[in-house]
Amino acid sequence: MEMVQGRFENFVSGIGRVIIQNINGLGSIFKFMLSFFYWAVRPPIRPRLLFEQLEFIGNKSIFIITLAGSFTGMVMAYQTYFGFQLINVDSLVGPVTAISLARELAPVLTGLIVAGRAGAAMAAQIGTMKVTEQVDALEVMGINSVQYLAVPRIIAGTLSVPMLSVFFLFIGNVGSYFVGTKALAIDEAIYLSKLGDFMFLTDIWQGVIKAFFFGFVVSVIGTYFGFSVTKGAEGVGKGTNLAVVWGMISVLVLDYFLTSFLVQVL
Amino acid sequence: MLHFENSAVEIKNLTKVFGEHTVLNNLNFDIPKGKITTILGFSGAGKSTLLKHILGLHKPTSGQINVLDRDLSKMSEVDLREFRQKFGMLFQYAALFDSMTAKQNVEFPLKEFTSMTPEEVNNRAETLLESVGLEEFSHNKLPSELSGGMRKRVGLARALALSPDIMLYDEPTTGLDPITTKMVNDLIVETGEIHKEQQMSSIIISHDVQATLKISDYVAFLNRGNIVEYLPASEFAKSEHPLVQEFINL
């Protein structure tokens, strides 16, 4: 009986420990976010660092966004066509694909791609700087490391993801248009006219607003896990892994809450 | 215990507690201006914590630290950041920014904190790199392309860029071969000599007893958060303190 009670106590205290650790972690991320806002508005402003990050997160993601966007649009057109064909509404393939891309697929997939690519890079770069004392070197010089390393990355991520998401949407629609009109033989005029009838600017805005938040969250998580790195190369690997995993989970969870809010206000 | 009329750093009753662990225990300690002072001690003695307090990166649990006659505990975060420009620091592994070349590393503090023209920055960086003996063909190399000794030279040039009043050396010779160790020690002495007029003080954190005794003016021995011995370097080896003798004879 005592053994069972002991195991039960261990089980409950184990759960409690995990909950406390996670709350502590959330608190640390929130504190880090506050320090970002504090340092983002203080001089000196370093535009060169911001443009470097915009180039890395935005410009250098274009190829992978082009690939992901075009194939997502093409697959969506196929899948929608085979469903809609059964009830003779295959002419709606264009608008359904476009709305899905605008409201969900473009911002979410862009957020996930940036979390995997740039979020991981942010954590690895800052983590390596942390374990090789480069972050300490900045602090000793009197330069705030959050201001120098995190602020440009977070601002660039927040600005880049909406732009990449709009690009994803455009490329996805091009892919969908070619599959719909060339491979599935939907009439071009009908495809375009239905697209004009059912797709609105609010659909695009919904995606852009979501992408803005995804960009912010992914960059905060990437930089936060970079600064949290300890214990050498193993720590850098662990930090990078956590940045990608939590970046992606955050995009998916945040997507639900943003969707439930935006469908009511837009 | 030694006291100096003209101190670069004055530490009064400094205590630092992390959780339940007391790292620095009511420490009283002066570091003279214009001299080389080394702090020796076993791992975990509190040397790095002491260094971080001198830099104002840690706040004391109690006690006071005056650096260049200013009480760090009364300075705001912004003032402290500006004040840190009076320090130069050579890290154990140099801590060079790996995305920048040797010259860009030296130019970095000049670009951040001075209003020099690009040409002046370039000239100053080249002069500094030459003064630490880094040959010209290495100026545009990345840290990953430089040897350990060369990286130390660049780290020292970067630390000296803003003509600091206090130079800090964190384990400057740990892990280096004997020839590079001698080169780094010579550089520390030369740097002190060159900056003698501005009374630059050097503080070294080290395990290396033999090198310490050769290059230092004063040596302090830190154990369990307290200075147990503090003597001129010439007298340190003769100390009768059992821990000092144990450390020297290791």
Coordinates of C-alpha atoms in Angstrom, one line a residue:
Chain A
M1 CA 0.0 0.0 0.0
E2 CA 2.8 2.4 1.0
M3 CA 4.7 1.6 -2.3
V4 CA 1.6 2.5 -4.3
Q5 CA 1.1 5.7 -2.4
G6 CA 4.8 6.5 -2.9
R7 CA 4.5 6.0 -6.7
F8 CA 1.4 8.1 -6.8
E9 CA 3.1 10.9 -5.0
N10 CA 6.1 10.7 -7.4
F11 CA 3.7 10.8 -10.3
V12 CA 1.9 13.8 -9.0
S13 CA 5.0 15.7 -8.0
G14 CA 6.5 14.9 -11.5
I15 CA 3.5 16.4 -13.2
G16 CA 3.7 19.4 -10.9
R17 CA 7.4 19.8 -11.7
V18 CA 6.8 19.8 -15.5
I19 CA 4.0 22.4 -15.1
I20 CA 6.2 24.7 -12.9
Q21 CA 9.1 24.3 -15.4
N22 CA 6.8 25.3 -18.3
I23 CA 5.3 28.2 -16.5
N24 CA 8.8 29.4 -15.6
G25 CA 9.8 29.0 -19.3
L26 CA 6.7 31.0 -20.4
G27 CA 7.6 33.7 -17.9
S28 CA 11.2 33.9 -19.2
I29 CA 10.0 34.2 -22.8
F30 CA 7.6 37.0 -21.7
K31 CA 10.4 38.8 -19.9
F32 CA 12.6 38.4 -22.9
M33 CA 9.8 39.9 -25.1
L34 CA 9.5 42.9 -22.7
S35 CA 13.2 43.5 -23.0
F36 CA 12.9 43.4 -26.8
F37 CA 10.2 46.2 -26.6
Y38 CA 12.4 48.1 -24.2
W39 CA 15.5 48.0 -26.4
A40 CA 13.8 48.3 -29.7
V41 CA 12.9 51.9 -29.1
R42 CA 16.2 53.0 -27.7
P43 CA 19.1 54.5 -29.6
P44 CA 21.3 53.6 -31.3
I45 CA 19.3 52.4 -34.2
R46 CA 21.4 50.1 -36.4
P47 CA 19.7 50.0 -39.9
R48 CA 22.5 48.0 -41.5
L49 CA 21.9 45.0 -39.1
L50 CA 18.1 45.2 -39.9
F51 CA 18.7 45.2 -43.6
E52 CA 21.1 42.2 -43.3
Q53 CA 18.4 40.3 -41.4
L54 CA 15.7 41.3 -43.9
E55 CA 18.0 40.0 -46.7
F56 CA 18.6 36.7 -44.8
I57 CA 15.0 36.0 -43.6
G58 CA 13.2 37.6 -46.5
N59 CA 15.2 37.5 -49.7
K60 CA 17.0 34.2 -49.1
S61 CA 13.7 32.5 -48.3
I62 CA 12.2 33.3 -51.7
F63 CA 13.4 30.2 -53.5
I64 CA 11.9 27.8 -50.9
I65 CA 8.7 29.9 -50.7
T66 CA 8.4 29.7 -54.5
L67 CA 8.8 25.9 -54.4
A68 CA 6.4 25.4 -51.5
G69 CA 3.8 27.9 -52.8
S70 CA 3.6 26.6 -56.3
F71 CA 3.3 23.0 -55.3
T72 CA 0.8 23.7 -52.5
G73 CA -1.4 25.6 -55.0
M74 CA -1.1 22.9 -57.6
V75 CA -2.0 20.1 -55.1
M76 CA -4.9 22.2 -53.6
A77 CA -6.3 22.6 -57.1
Y78 CA -6.2 18.9 -57.8
Q79 CA -7.7 17.8 -54.4
T80 CA -10.4 20.5 -54.6
Y81 CA -11.3 19.5 -58.2
F82 CA -11.7 15.8 -57.4
G83 CA -14.0 16.7 -54.5
F84 CA -16.0 19.4 -56.3
Q85 CA -16.4 17.4 -59.5
L86 CA -18.6 14.9 -57.6
I87 CA -21.2 17.6 -57.0
N88 CA -20.6 19.5 -60.3
V89 CA -19.1 22.7 -58.8
D90 CA -15.6 22.3 -60.3
S91 CA -15.8 25.9 -61.5
L92 CA -15.3 26.9 -57.9
V93 CA -11.8 25.3 -57.7
G94 CA -10.1 28.7 -58.3
P95 CA -11.8 30.7 -55.5
V96 CA -11.8 27.8 -53.0
T97 CA -8.0 27.3 -53.5
A98 CA -7.3 31.0 -53.4
I99 CA -9.3 31.6 -50.2
S100 CA -7.7 28.6 -48.5
L101 CA -4.3 29.9 -49.5
A102 CA -5.0 33.5 -48.4
R103 CA -6.6 32.7 -45.1
E104 CA -4.7 29.6 -43.9
L105 CA -2.1 27.9 -46.1
A106 CA 0.1 30.9 -47.1
P107 CA 0.5 32.4 -43.6
V108 CA 0.7 29.1 -41.8
L109 CA 3.1 27.4 -44.2
T110 CA 5.3 30.5 -44.5
G111 CA 5.4 30.7 -40.7
L112 CA 6.4 27.0 -40.5
I113 CA 9.1 27.5 -43.2
V114 CA 10.5 30.6 -41.5
A115 CA 10.5 28.8 -38.1
G116 CA 12.5 25.9 -39.7
R117 CA 14.9 28.0 -41.7
A118 CA 15.4 31.4 -40.0
G119 CA 14.2 30.5 -36.5
A120 CA 16.8 27.6 -36.4
A121 CA 19.5 29.9 -37.8
M122 CA 18.8 32.6 -35.2
A123 CA 19.0 30.1 -32.3
A124 CA 22.2 28.5 -33.8
Q125 CA 23.9 31.9 -34.5
I126 CA 23.2 33.5 -31.1
G127 CA 23.7 30.2 -29.3
T128 CA 27.2 29.8 -30.8
M129 CA 28.0 33.4 -30.0
K130 CA 26.9 32.7 -26.4
V131 CA 29.1 29.7 -25.9
T132 CA 32.1 31.3 -27.5
E133 CA 31.8 34.4 -25.2
Q134 CA 31.0 36.7 -28.2
V135 CA 27.8 37.8 -26.4
D136 CA 29.9 38.5 -23.2
A137 CA 32.3 40.5 -25.4
L138 CA 29.4 42.7 -26.6
E139 CA 28.2 43.2 -23.0
V140 CA 31.7 44.1 -21.7
M141 CA 32.0 46.7 -24.5
G142 CA 28.8 48.3 -23.1
I143 CA 26.6 47.0 -26.0
N144 CA 23.3 45.4 -25.0
S145 CA 23.2 42.0 -26.6
V146 CA 19.4 41.9 -26.9
Q147 CA 19.5 45.3 -28.7
Y148 CA 22.3 44.3 -31.0
L149 CA 21.4 40.7 -31.8
A150 CA 17.7 40.1 -31.1
V151 CA 16.1 43.5 -32.0
P152 CA 17.1 43.4 -35.7
R153 CA 16.2 39.7 -36.1
I154 CA 12.8 40.1 -34.5
I155 CA 11.9 43.2 -36.5
A156 CA 13.1 41.6 -39.7
G157 CA 11.2 38.4 -39.0
T158 CA 8.0 40.3 -38.2
L159 CA 8.2 42.3 -41.4
S160 CA 9.4 39.5 -43.7
V161 CA 6.8 36.8 -42.9
P162 CA 3.8 38.9 -44.1
M163 CA 5.7 39.8 -47.3
L164 CA 6.7 36.2 -47.9
S165 CA 3.1 35.1 -47.2
V166 CA 1.8 37.4 -49.9
F167 CA 4.4 36.1 -52.3
F168 CA 3.4 32.5 -51.3
L169 CA -0.3 33.4 -52.0
F170 CA 0.6 34.8 -55.4
I171 CA 2.8 31.8 -56.4
G172 CA 0.2 29.4 -55.0
N173 CA -2.5 30.9 -57.2
V174 CA -0.3 30.8 -60.3
G175 CA 0.2 27.1 -59.6
S176 CA -3.5 26.5 -59.0
Y177 CA -4.4 28.4 -62.2
F178 CA -2.1 26.4 -64.4
V179 CA -3.3 23.0 -62.9
G180 CA -6.9 24.1 -63.0
T181 CA -7.0 25.5 -66.5
K182 CA -4.3 23.3 -68.3
A183 CA -4.4 19.9 -66.5
L184 CA -8.0 19.8 -65.4
A185 CA -9.4 21.8 -68.3
I186 CA -11.5 24.3 -66.4
D187 CA -12.4 27.2 -68.6
E188 CA -9.9 30.1 -68.1
A189 CA -12.6 32.8 -68.2
I190 CA -14.8 30.9 -65.7
Y191 CA -11.9 30.3 -63.4
L192 CA -11.0 34.0 -63.3
S193 CA -14.5 35.3 -63.1
K194 CA -15.4 33.0 -60.1
L195 CA -12.1 34.0 -58.5
G196 CA -13.2 37.7 -58.8
D197 CA -16.7 36.9 -57.5
F198 CA -15.8 35.0 -54.3
M199 CA -12.3 36.2 -53.2
F200 CA -12.2 39.5 -51.3
L201 CA -9.5 41.8 -49.9
T202 CA -10.5 40.8 -46.3
D203 CA -9.3 37.2 -47.1
I204 CA -5.9 38.5 -47.9
W205 CA -5.8 40.9 -44.9
Q206 CA -6.7 38.0 -42.6
G207 CA -3.6 36.1 -43.8
V208 CA -1.3 39.1 -43.7
I209 CA -2.3 39.9 -40.1
K210 CA -1.7 36.3 -39.1
A211 CA 1.6 36.2 -40.8
F212 CA 2.7 39.4 -39.0
F213 CA 2.1 37.6 -35.6
F214 CA 3.7 34.4 -36.8
G215 CA 6.8 36.3 -37.9
F216 CA 7.0 38.0 -34.5
V217 CA 6.5 34.8 -32.4
V218 CA 8.9 32.7 -34.5
S219 CA 11.6 35.3 -34.3
V220 CA 11.1 35.8 -30.5
I221 CA 11.3 32.1 -29.9
G222 CA 14.4 31.7 -32.2
T223 CA 16.3 34.4 -30.5
Y224 CA 15.2 33.5 -27.0
F225 CA 16.4 29.9 -27.4
G226 CA 19.7 31.3 -28.8
F227 CA 20.2 33.3 -25.6
S228 CA 19.2 30.4 -23.4
V229 CA 22.0 28.1 -24.8
T230 CA 24.5 26.7 -22.3
K231 CA 27.0 23.8 -22.4
G232 CA 28.8 24.1 -25.7
A233 CA 28.0 22.4 -29.0
E234 CA 25.4 20.1 -27.4
G235 CA 23.6 23.1 -26.0
V236 CA 23.6 24.8 -29.4
G237 CA 22.0 21.7 -30.9
K238 CA 19.4 21.5 -28.2
G239 CA 18.6 25.2 -28.4
T240 CA 18.2 25.1 -32.2
N241 CA 16.0 22.0 -31.9
L242 CA 13.8 23.7 -29.2
A243 CA 13.5 26.9 -31.4
V244 CA 12.2 24.9 -34.3
V245 CA 9.8 22.7 -32.4
W246 CA 8.3 25.5 -30.3
G247 CA 8.3 27.9 -33.2
M248 CA 6.2 25.5 -35.3
I249 CA 3.9 24.6 -32.4
S250 CA 3.4 28.3 -31.6
V251 CA 2.4 29.0 -35.2
L252 CA -0.2 26.2 -35.2
V253 CA -1.7 27.1 -31.8
L254 CA -1.6 30.9 -32.5
D255 CA -3.3 30.2 -35.8
Y256 CA -6.4 28.8 -34.0
F257 CA -6.8 31.8 -31.7
L258 CA -6.1 34.4 -34.4
T259 CA -8.6 32.7 -36.7
S260 CA -11.3 32.6 -34.1
F261 CA -10.7 36.3 -33.5
L262 CA -10.3 37.5 -37.0
V263 CA -13.3 35.7 -38.5
Q264 CA -15.4 37.8 -36.1
V265 CA -13.8 41.2 -36.7
L266 CA -13.0 41.1 -40.4
Chain B
M1 CA 46.4 42.8 3.4
L2 CA 47.6 45.5 1.0
H3 CA 45.9 48.9 0.7
F4 CA 46.8 51.6 -1.9
E5 CA 46.5 55.4 -1.9
N6 CA 45.8 55.4 -5.6
S7 CA 43.4 52.5 -6.3
A8 CA 41.7 51.6 -9.6
V9 CA 39.3 49.3 -7.9
E10 CA 38.2 49.4 -4.2
I11 CA 36.0 46.5 -3.0
K12 CA 34.4 47.0 0.4
N13 CA 32.6 44.2 2.3
L14 CA 31.4 42.6 -1.0
T15 CA 29.2 39.6 -0.6
K16 CA 27.4 37.7 -3.4
V17 CA 25.0 35.0 -2.8
F18 CA 23.4 32.8 -5.5
G19 CA 20.5 30.9 -4.0
E20 CA 21.9 29.3 -0.9
H21 CA 25.5 29.4 -2.2
T22 CA 27.8 32.3 -1.0
V23 CA 30.3 32.9 -3.8
L24 CA 31.9 36.1 -2.5
N25 CA 32.1 36.4 1.3
N26 CA 32.6 39.9 2.8
L27 CA 35.5 40.6 0.5
N28 CA 37.7 43.6 1.1
F29 CA 40.3 44.3 -1.6
D30 CA 42.1 47.2 -3.4
I31 CA 43.6 47.0 -6.9
P32 CA 46.3 49.7 -7.5
K33 CA 46.3 52.0 -10.5
G34 CA 49.0 51.5 -13.2
K35 CA 50.0 48.1 -12.0
I36 CA 49.5 44.5 -13.1
T37 CA 47.5 42.6 -10.4
T38 CA 46.7 38.9 -10.7
I39 CA 44.0 37.0 -8.9
L40 CA 44.8 33.4 -8.5
G41 CA 42.6 30.7 -7.1
F42 CA 41.2 27.2 -7.5
S43 CA 38.3 26.6 -9.9
G44 CA 35.0 27.7 -8.2
A45 CA 36.9 30.1 -5.9
G46 CA 34.8 33.0 -7.2
K47 CA 37.3 34.6 -9.6
S48 CA 35.0 35.0 -12.6
T49 CA 32.2 36.3 -10.3
L50 CA 34.6 38.9 -8.9
L51 CA 35.5 39.9 -12.4
K52 CA 31.8 40.3 -13.4
H53 CA 31.3 42.5 -10.3
I54 CA 34.2 44.8 -11.3
L55 CA 32.7 45.1 -14.7
G56 CA 29.3 45.9 -13.2
L57 CA 27.7 42.8 -14.9
H58 CA 26.6 41.5 -11.5
K59 CA 25.1 43.4 -8.6
P60 CA 26.4 42.6 -5.2
T61 CA 24.1 41.1 -2.6
S62 CA 25.8 43.5 -0.1
G63 CA 28.8 45.7 -0.1
Q64 CA 30.3 48.3 -2.4
I65 CA 32.6 48.4 -5.4
N66 CA 34.3 51.6 -6.5
V67 CA 35.9 51.6 -9.9
L68 CA 38.0 54.7 -10.8
D69 CA 36.4 56.5 -7.8
R70 CA 32.8 55.8 -8.9
D71 CA 30.4 53.6 -6.9
L72 CA 29.0 51.1 -9.4
S73 CA 26.0 50.3 -7.2
K74 CA 24.8 53.9 -7.6
M75 CA 25.0 53.9 -11.4
S76 CA 22.0 53.3 -13.7
E77 CA 22.1 50.6 -16.4
V78 CA 22.7 53.2 -19.1
D79 CA 25.6 54.9 -17.1
L80 CA 27.1 51.5 -16.5
R81 CA 27.1 50.6 -20.2
E82 CA 28.8 53.9 -21.0
F83 CA 31.3 53.4 -18.1
R84 CA 32.3 49.9 -19.4
Q85 CA 34.0 51.7 -22.3
K86 CA 36.8 52.4 -19.7
F87 CA 37.4 48.6 -19.6
G88 CA 39.1 46.4 -22.2
M89 CA 38.9 42.7 -21.8
L90 CA 40.9 39.8 -23.3
F91 CA 38.8 36.7 -23.1
Q92 CA 40.2 33.2 -22.6
Y93 CA 39.5 32.2 -26.2
A94 CA 39.6 35.8 -27.5
A95 CA 35.8 35.9 -28.2
L96 CA 36.3 37.4 -31.6
F97 CA 33.2 38.0 -33.7
D98 CA 33.4 35.1 -36.1
S99 CA 31.5 36.8 -38.9
M100 CA 34.1 39.6 -39.0
T101 CA 37.7 39.7 -40.2
A102 CA 40.5 40.5 -37.7
K103 CA 40.5 44.2 -38.8
Q104 CA 36.8 44.5 -38.6
N105 CA 36.9 43.1 -35.1
V106 CA 39.2 45.9 -34.1
E107 CA 37.2 48.5 -36.0
F108 CA 34.0 47.4 -34.3
P109 CA 34.3 49.3 -31.0
L110 CA 35.7 52.4 -32.9
K111 CA 32.7 52.4 -35.2
E112 CA 30.3 51.9 -32.3
F113 CA 31.6 54.4 -29.8
T114 CA 33.7 57.1 -31.6
S115 CA 32.9 59.7 -34.3
M116 CA 36.0 58.8 -36.3
T117 CA 35.9 58.9 -40.1
P118 CA 36.1 55.6 -41.9
E119 CA 39.7 56.4 -42.8
E120 CA 40.7 57.2 -39.2
V121 CA 39.0 54.0 -38.1
N122 CA 41.0 52.0 -40.7
N123 CA 44.3 53.7 -39.7
R124 CA 43.7 53.2 -36.0
A125 CA 42.8 49.5 -36.5
E126 CA 45.9 48.9 -38.6
T127 CA 48.1 50.6 -36.0
L128 CA 46.6 48.5 -33.2
L129 CA 47.0 45.3 -35.1
E130 CA 50.7 46.2 -35.9
S131 CA 51.3 47.1 -32.3
V132 CA 50.3 43.6 -31.1
G133 CA 52.5 42.1 -33.8
L134 CA 49.8 40.8 -36.3
E135 CA 51.3 40.8 -39.7
E136 CA 49.4 42.7 -42.5
F137 CA 48.5 39.6 -44.5
S138 CA 46.4 38.4 -41.5
H139 CA 44.4 41.6 -41.1
N140 CA 41.7 40.5 -43.5
K141 CA 41.4 36.9 -42.3
L142 CA 38.5 35.5 -40.4
P143 CA 39.1 34.3 -36.8
S144 CA 38.6 30.7 -38.0
E145 CA 41.6 31.2 -40.3
L146 CA 43.9 32.4 -37.5
S147 CA 45.9 30.4 -34.9
G148 CA 45.2 30.6 -31.2
G149 CA 48.0 33.1 -30.6
M150 CA 47.0 35.3 -33.5
R151 CA 43.4 35.4 -32.2
K152 CA 44.7 36.5 -28.8
R153 CA 46.6 39.3 -30.5
V154 CA 43.5 40.4 -32.3
G155 CA 41.5 40.2 -29.1
L156 CA 44.1 42.3 -27.3
A157 CA 44.1 44.9 -30.2
R158 CA 40.2 45.1 -30.0
A159 CA 40.3 45.5 -26.2
L160 CA 42.8 48.3 -26.5
A161 CA 40.9 50.1 -29.3
L162 CA 39.2 52.6 -27.0
S163 CA 42.4 53.2 -24.8
P164 CA 40.9 51.6 -21.7
D165 CA 41.8 52.6 -18.1
I166 CA 41.5 49.1 -16.9
M167 CA 42.5 45.9 -18.9
L168 CA 41.1 42.6 -17.8
Y169 CA 42.6 39.3 -18.8
D170 CA 40.5 36.2 -18.2
E171 CA 42.8 33.1 -18.1
P172 CA 45.0 34.6 -20.9
T173 CA 47.4 31.6 -21.1
T174 CA 45.2 28.7 -20.2
G175 CA 45.5 25.9 -22.8
L176 CA 48.2 27.6 -24.8
D177 CA 51.6 26.0 -25.7
P178 CA 54.7 27.4 -23.9
I179 CA 55.8 29.6 -26.9
T180 CA 52.4 31.2 -27.3
T181 CA 52.1 31.5 -23.5
K182 CA 55.4 33.5 -23.4
M183 CA 54.1 35.6 -26.3
V184 CA 50.9 36.5 -24.5
N185 CA 52.7 37.2 -21.3
D186 CA 55.1 39.5 -23.1
L187 CA 52.2 41.3 -24.7
I188 CA 50.5 41.9 -21.3
V189 CA 53.8 43.4 -20.0
E190 CA 54.3 45.5 -23.1
T191 CA 50.7 46.7 -23.1
G192 CA 51.2 47.8 -19.4
E193 CA 54.5 49.6 -20.3
I194 CA 53.0 51.3 -23.4
H195 CA 50.0 52.6 -21.4
K196 CA 52.0 53.5 -18.3
E197 CA 51.5 57.2 -18.8
Q198 CA 47.8 56.9 -18.7
Q199 CA 48.2 54.7 -15.6
M200 CA 46.4 51.8 -17.2
S201 CA 45.7 49.0 -14.6
S202 CA 45.8 45.4 -15.6
I203 CA 43.8 42.7 -13.7
I204 CA 44.6 39.1 -14.6
I205 CA 42.5 36.1 -13.6
S206 CA 44.7 33.0 -13.9
H207 CA 45.7 29.5 -12.8
D208 CA 49.2 29.9 -14.2
V209 CA 51.4 30.5 -11.1
Q210 CA 54.7 30.6 -12.9
A211 CA 53.7 33.1 -15.6
T212 CA 51.8 35.2 -12.9
L213 CA 54.9 35.6 -10.8
K214 CA 57.0 36.7 -13.7
I215 CA 54.7 39.4 -15.1
S216 CA 52.6 40.7 -12.1
D217 CA 53.3 43.5 -9.7
Y218 CA 50.9 42.1 -7.1
V219 CA 49.2 38.7 -6.6
A220 CA 46.1 37.9 -4.7
F221 CA 44.9 34.4 -3.8
L222 CA 41.1 33.9 -3.7
N223 CA 39.7 31.0 -1.8
R224 CA 36.0 30.3 -1.1
G225 CA 35.0 33.9 -1.9
N226 CA 37.7 35.5 0.2
I227 CA 41.2 36.9 -0.4
V228 CA 43.4 34.8 1.8
E229 CA 46.7 36.2 0.7
Y230 CA 47.7 39.5 -1.1
L231 CA 51.3 40.3 -1.7
P232 CA 53.8 41.9 -4.1
A233 CA 54.6 39.2 -6.7
S234 CA 58.2 39.1 -5.5
E235 CA 57.0 37.9 -2.0
F236 CA 54.1 35.7 -3.1
A237 CA 56.2 32.5 -3.6
K238 CA 57.5 32.9 0.0
S239 CA 54.0 33.0 1.5
E240 CA 53.5 30.6 4.4
H241 CA 49.8 30.3 3.8
P242 CA 49.2 26.5 3.4
L243 CA 46.7 27.0 0.5
V244 CA 49.1 29.2 -1.4
Q245 CA 51.9 26.7 -0.9
E246 CA 49.6 23.9 -2.0
F247 CA 48.6 25.9 -5.1
I248 CA 52.2 26.8 -6.0
N249 CA 53.5 23.3 -5.5
L250 CA 50.7 21.6 -7.5

